[in-house]
Amino acid sequence: MHPIKFSIATSHDIASAVPKLTYLNGDLVDGQIIFTADKDEGSLTANVVNYKGSELPNTGGMGTTILYAAGIILILAAGAFLVMQKKAENK
């Protein structure tokens, strides 16, 4: 995962009858991204690339490992039982 951290700096002209945004900037703190500021719209835009794959955190701890192991053991036991049952039928 590649987190992007940034800060937004603005300045307003509040002395006029119609307050207006005079400065807008996205300052990058950490990561790689390019911001485009539009003072008239009052917005910052950036292109974010979405990569394939997942980087989800491993949750569940030992509980999931035990469940995986128990499931594998049950599948192997069922397979062994079927093989032994097939051999007993052939005799």
CSV table of N, CA and C in Angstrom, one decimal:
chain,number,residue,atom,x,y,z
A,1,MET,N,0.8,-1.2,0.0
A,1,MET,CA,0.0,0.0,0.0
A,1,MET,C,0.9,1.2,0.0
A,2,HIS,N,0.5,2.2,-0.8
A,2,HIS,CA,1.2,3.4,-0.9
A,2,HIS,C,0.4,4.6,-0.4
A,3,PRO,N,0.4,4.9,0.9
A,3,PRO,CA,-0.4,6.0,1.3
A,3,PRO,C,0.1,7.4,0.8
A,4,ILE,N,-0.9,8.2,0.6
A,4,ILE,CA,-0.6,9.6,0.1
A,4,ILE,C,-1.1,10.6,1.2
A,5,LYS,N,-0.2,11.4,1.7
A,5,LYS,CA,-0.5,12.4,2.7
A,5,LYS,C,-0.3,13.8,2.1
A,6,PHE,N,-1.2,14.7,2.3
A,6,PHE,CA,-1.1,16.0,1.8
A,6,PHE,C,-1.8,17.0,2.7
A,7,SER,N,-1.4,18.3,2.5
A,7,SER,CA,-2.1,19.3,3.3
A,7,SER,C,-2.6,20.3,2.2
A,8,ILE,N,-3.7,21.0,2.6
A,8,ILE,CA,-4.3,21.9,1.7
A,8,ILE,C,-4.2,23.3,2.3
A,9,ALA,N,-3.6,24.3,1.5
A,9,ALA,CA,-3.5,25.6,1.9
A,9,ALA,C,-4.4,26.5,1.1
A,10,THR,N,-5.1,27.4,1.8
A,10,THR,CA,-6.0,28.3,1.1
A,10,THR,C,-5.9,29.7,1.7
A,11,SER,N,-6.3,30.7,0.9
A,11,SER,CA,-6.4,32.1,1.3
A,11,SER,C,-7.6,32.7,0.7
A,12,HIS,N,-8.3,33.5,1.5
A,12,HIS,CA,-9.6,34.1,1.0
A,12,HIS,C,-9.5,35.7,1.1
A,13,ASP,N,-10.2,36.3,0.2
A,13,ASP,CA,-10.3,37.8,0.2
A,13,ASP,C,-11.7,38.0,0.9
A,14,ILE,N,-11.6,38.3,2.2
A,14,ILE,CA,-12.9,38.5,2.9
A,14,ILE,C,-13.3,39.9,3.1
A,15,ALA,N,-12.4,40.8,2.6
A,15,ALA,CA,-12.7,42.3,2.7
A,15,ALA,C,-13.6,42.7,1.6
A,16,SER,N,-13.7,42.0,0.5
A,16,SER,CA,-14.6,42.5,-0.6
A,16,SER,C,-16.1,42.1,-0.3
A,17,ALA,N,-17.0,42.7,-1.0
A,17,ALA,CA,-18.4,42.4,-0.9
A,17,ALA,C,-18.7,40.9,-1.2
A,18,VAL,N,-18.0,40.4,-2.2
A,18,VAL,CA,-18.2,39.0,-2.5
A,18,VAL,C,-16.9,38.3,-2.2
A,19,PRO,N,-16.8,37.5,-1.1
A,19,PRO,CA,-15.6,36.8,-0.7
A,19,PRO,C,-15.1,35.9,-1.8
A,20,LYS,N,-13.8,35.9,-2.1
A,20,LYS,CA,-13.3,35.1,-3.2
A,20,LYS,C,-12.0,34.4,-2.7
A,21,LEU,N,-11.9,33.2,-3.2
A,21,LEU,CA,-10.7,32.4,-3.0
A,21,LEU,C,-9.5,32.9,-3.8
A,22,THR,N,-8.4,33.3,-3.1
A,22,THR,CA,-7.3,33.9,-3.8
A,22,THR,C,-6.1,33.0,-3.9
A,23,TYR,N,-6.1,31.9,-3.1
A,23,TYR,CA,-4.9,31.0,-3.1
A,23,TYR,C,-5.4,29.6,-2.8
A,24,LEU,N,-5.0,28.6,-3.5
A,24,LEU,CA,-5.4,27.2,-3.3
A,24,LEU,C,-4.2,26.3,-3.7
A,25,ASN,N,-3.7,25.5,-2.8
A,25,ASN,CA,-2.6,24.6,-3.1
A,25,ASN,C,-2.7,23.4,-2.3
A,26,GLY,N,-2.3,22.2,-2.9
A,26,GLY,CA,-2.2,21.0,-2.2
A,26,GLY,C,-0.8,20.6,-2.1
A,27,ASP,N,-0.2,20.7,-0.9
A,27,ASP,CA,1.2,20.5,-0.6
A,27,ASP,C,1.3,19.0,-0.2
A,28,LEU,N,2.1,18.3,-1.0
A,28,LEU,CA,2.4,16.9,-0.8
A,28,LEU,C,3.3,16.7,0.4
A,29,VAL,N,2.9,15.9,1.4
A,29,VAL,CA,3.6,15.6,2.5
A,29,VAL,C,4.4,14.2,2.4
A,30,ASP,N,3.7,13.2,1.9
A,30,ASP,CA,4.3,11.9,1.7
A,30,ASP,C,3.5,11.2,0.5
A,31,GLY,N,4.3,10.5,-0.3
A,31,GLY,CA,3.7,9.8,-1.4
A,31,GLY,C,4.0,10.4,-2.7
A,32,GLN,N,3.4,10.0,-3.8
A,32,GLN,CA,3.6,10.5,-5.1
A,32,GLN,C,2.3,10.8,-5.8
A,33,ILE,N,2.0,12.1,-6.0
A,33,ILE,CA,0.8,12.5,-6.6
A,33,ILE,C,0.9,14.0,-7.1
A,34,ILE,N,0.3,14.3,-8.1
A,34,ILE,CA,0.3,15.7,-8.6
A,34,ILE,C,-1.1,16.3,-8.5
A,35,PHE,N,-1.2,17.5,-7.9
A,35,PHE,CA,-2.5,18.2,-7.7
A,35,PHE,C,-2.6,19.3,-8.7
A,36,THR,N,-3.8,19.5,-9.2
A,36,THR,CA,-4.1,20.6,-10.1
A,36,THR,C,-5.2,21.4,-9.4
A,37,ALA,N,-4.8,22.7,-9.1
A,37,ALA,CA,-5.7,23.6,-8.4
A,37,ALA,C,-6.6,24.4,-9.3
A,38,ASP,N,-7.9,24.5,-9.0
A,38,ASP,CA,-8.8,25.4,-9.7
A,38,ASP,C,-9.4,26.4,-8.7
A,39,LYS,N,-8.9,27.6,-8.7
A,39,LYS,CA,-9.4,28.6,-7.7
A,39,LYS,C,-10.8,29.0,-8.0
A,40,ASP,N,-11.2,29.1,-9.2
A,40,ASP,CA,-12.6,29.4,-9.6
A,40,ASP,C,-13.6,28.4,-9.0
A,41,GLU,N,-13.3,27.2,-9.2
A,41,GLU,CA,-14.2,26.1,-8.7
A,41,GLU,C,-13.9,25.8,-7.2
A,42,GLY,N,-12.8,26.2,-6.7
A,42,GLY,CA,-12.4,25.9,-5.3
A,42,GLY,C,-12.1,24.4,-5.1
A,43,SER,N,-11.4,23.8,-6.1
A,43,SER,CA,-11.2,22.4,-6.0
A,43,SER,C,-9.7,22.0,-6.3
A,44,LEU,N,-9.3,20.9,-5.8
A,44,LEU,CA,-8.0,20.3,-6.1
A,44,LEU,C,-8.4,18.9,-6.8
A,45,THR,N,-7.7,18.6,-7.9
A,45,THR,CA,-7.9,17.3,-8.5
A,45,THR,C,-6.6,16.6,-8.7
A,46,ALA,N,-6.6,15.3,-8.7
A,46,ALA,CA,-5.4,14.5,-8.8
A,46,ALA,C,-5.8,13.2,-9.5
A,47,ASN,N,-4.9,12.6,-10.3
A,47,ASN,CA,-5.2,11.3,-10.8
A,47,ASN,C,-4.6,10.2,-9.9
A,48,VAL,N,-5.4,9.3,-9.5
A,48,VAL,CA,-4.9,8.2,-8.6
A,48,VAL,C,-4.9,6.9,-9.4
A,49,VAL,N,-3.8,6.2,-9.5
A,49,VAL,CA,-3.7,5.0,-10.2
A,49,VAL,C,-4.1,3.8,-9.4
A,50,ASN,N,-5.0,3.0,-9.9
A,50,ASN,CA,-5.5,1.8,-9.2
A,50,ASN,C,-4.7,0.6,-9.7
A,51,TYR,N,-4.0,-0.1,-8.8
A,51,TYR,CA,-3.2,-1.2,-9.2
A,51,TYR,C,-4.0,-2.5,-8.9
A,52,LYS,N,-3.8,-3.6,-9.7
A,52,LYS,CA,-4.4,-4.8,-9.4
A,52,LYS,C,-3.8,-5.5,-8.2
A,53,GLY,N,-4.5,-6.4,-7.6
A,53,GLY,CA,-4.0,-7.1,-6.4
A,53,GLY,C,-4.6,-6.5,-5.1
A,54,SER,N,-4.4,-7.2,-4.1
A,54,SER,CA,-4.9,-6.7,-2.8
A,54,SER,C,-3.8,-6.7,-1.8
A,55,GLU,N,-3.9,-5.7,-0.9
A,55,GLU,CA,-2.9,-5.7,0.2
A,55,GLU,C,-3.7,-5.5,1.5
A,56,LEU,N,-4.7,-6.4,1.6
A,56,LEU,CA,-5.5,-6.3,2.8
A,56,LEU,C,-4.8,-6.8,4.0
A,57,PRO,N,-5.0,-6.3,5.2
A,57,PRO,CA,-4.3,-6.8,6.4
A,57,PRO,C,-4.7,-8.2,6.7
A,58,ASN,N,-3.8,-9.0,7.3
A,58,ASN,CA,-4.1,-10.4,7.7
A,58,ASN,C,-4.7,-10.3,9.1
A,59,THR,N,-6.0,-10.6,9.1
A,59,THR,CA,-6.8,-10.5,10.4
A,59,THR,C,-7.2,-11.9,10.8
A,60,GLY,N,-7.5,-12.0,12.1
A,60,GLY,CA,-8.0,-13.3,12.6
A,60,GLY,C,-7.0,-14.0,13.4
A,61,GLY,N,-5.7,-13.7,13.2
A,61,GLY,CA,-4.6,-14.4,14.0
A,61,GLY,C,-4.6,-15.9,13.9
A,62,MET,N,-4.4,-16.5,15.1
A,62,MET,CA,-4.3,-18.0,15.1
A,62,MET,C,-5.6,-18.7,14.8
A,63,GLY,N,-6.7,-18.0,15.1
A,63,GLY,CA,-8.0,-18.7,14.8
A,63,GLY,C,-8.2,-19.1,13.4
A,64,THR,N,-7.8,-18.3,12.4
A,64,THR,CA,-8.0,-18.7,11.0
A,64,THR,C,-7.0,-19.8,10.7
A,65,THR,N,-5.8,-19.8,11.2
A,65,THR,CA,-4.8,-20.8,10.9
A,65,THR,C,-5.3,-22.2,11.4
A,66,ILE,N,-5.9,-22.2,12.6
A,66,ILE,CA,-6.4,-23.4,13.1
A,66,ILE,C,-7.6,-23.9,12.3
A,67,LEU,N,-8.5,-23.0,11.8
A,67,LEU,CA,-9.6,-23.4,11.0
A,67,LEU,C,-9.1,-24.0,9.6
A,68,TYR,N,-8.1,-23.3,9.1
A,68,TYR,CA,-7.5,-23.9,7.8
A,68,TYR,C,-7.0,-25.3,8.0
A,69,ALA,N,-6.2,-25.4,9.1
A,69,ALA,CA,-5.6,-26.7,9.4
A,69,ALA,C,-6.7,-27.8,9.6
A,70,ALA,N,-7.7,-27.5,10.3
A,70,ALA,CA,-8.8,-28.4,10.6
A,70,ALA,C,-9.5,-28.8,9.3
A,71,GLY,N,-9.7,-27.8,8.4
A,71,GLY,CA,-10.4,-28.1,7.1
A,71,GLY,C,-9.5,-29.0,6.3
A,72,ILE,N,-8.2,-28.8,6.2
A,72,ILE,CA,-7.3,-29.6,5.4
A,72,ILE,C,-7.3,-31.0,6.0
A,73,ILE,N,-7.3,-31.2,7.3
A,73,ILE,CA,-7.3,-32.5,7.9
A,73,ILE,C,-8.6,-33.2,7.6
A,74,LEU,N,-9.7,-32.6,7.6
A,74,LEU,CA,-11.0,-33.2,7.3
A,74,LEU,C,-11.1,-33.6,5.8
A,75,ILE,N,-10.5,-32.8,4.9
A,75,ILE,CA,-10.5,-33.2,3.5
A,75,ILE,C,-9.7,-34.4,3.3
A,76,LEU,N,-8.5,-34.4,3.9
A,76,LEU,CA,-7.6,-35.6,3.8
A,76,LEU,C,-8.2,-36.8,4.3
A,77,ALA,N,-8.8,-36.7,5.5
A,77,ALA,CA,-9.5,-37.9,6.1
A,77,ALA,C,-10.6,-38.4,5.3
A,78,ALA,N,-11.4,-37.5,4.7
A,78,ALA,CA,-12.5,-37.9,3.8
A,78,ALA,C,-12.0,-38.6,2.6
A,79,GLY,N,-10.9,-38.1,2.0
A,79,GLY,CA,-10.2,-38.8,0.9
A,79,GLY,C,-9.7,-40.1,1.2
A,80,ALA,N,-9.1,-40.3,2.4
A,80,ALA,CA,-8.6,-41.6,2.8
A,80,ALA,C,-9.7,-42.5,3.0
A,81,PHE,N,-10.8,-42.1,3.6
A,81,PHE,CA,-12.0,-42.9,3.9
A,81,PHE,C,-12.6,-43.4,2.6
A,82,LEU,N,-12.7,-42.6,1.6
A,82,LEU,CA,-13.2,-43.0,0.3
A,82,LEU,C,-12.3,-44.0,-0.4
A,83,VAL,N,-11.0,-43.8,-0.3
A,83,VAL,CA,-10.0,-44.8,-0.9
A,83,VAL,C,-10.2,-46.2,-0.2
A,84,MET,N,-10.2,-46.1,1.2
A,84,MET,CA,-10.4,-47.4,1.9
A,84,MET,C,-11.7,-48.1,1.6
A,85,GLN,N,-12.8,-47.3,1.5
A,85,GLN,CA,-14.1,-47.9,1.2
A,85,GLN,C,-14.1,-48.5,-0.2
A,86,LYS,N,-13.4,-47.8,-1.2
A,86,LYS,CA,-13.4,-48.4,-2.5
A,86,LYS,C,-12.6,-49.7,-2.6
A,87,LYS,N,-11.5,-49.8,-1.8
A,87,LYS,CA,-10.7,-51.0,-1.7
A,87,LYS,C,-11.5,-52.1,-1.1
A,88,ALA,N,-12.3,-51.8,-0.1
A,88,ALA,CA,-13.1,-52.8,0.6
A,88,ALA,C,-14.2,-53.3,-0.3
A,89,GLU,N,-14.8,-52.5,-1.2
A,89,GLU,CA,-15.8,-52.9,-2.1
A,89,GLU,C,-15.2,-53.8,-3.2
A,90,ASN,N,-14.0,-53.6,-3.6
A,90,ASN,CA,-13.3,-54.4,-4.6
A,90,ASN,C,-13.0,-55.8,-4.2
A,91,LYS,N,-12.9,-56.1,-2.9
A,91,LYS,CA,-12.5,-57.4,-2.4
A,91,LYS,C,-13.6,-58.3,-2.4
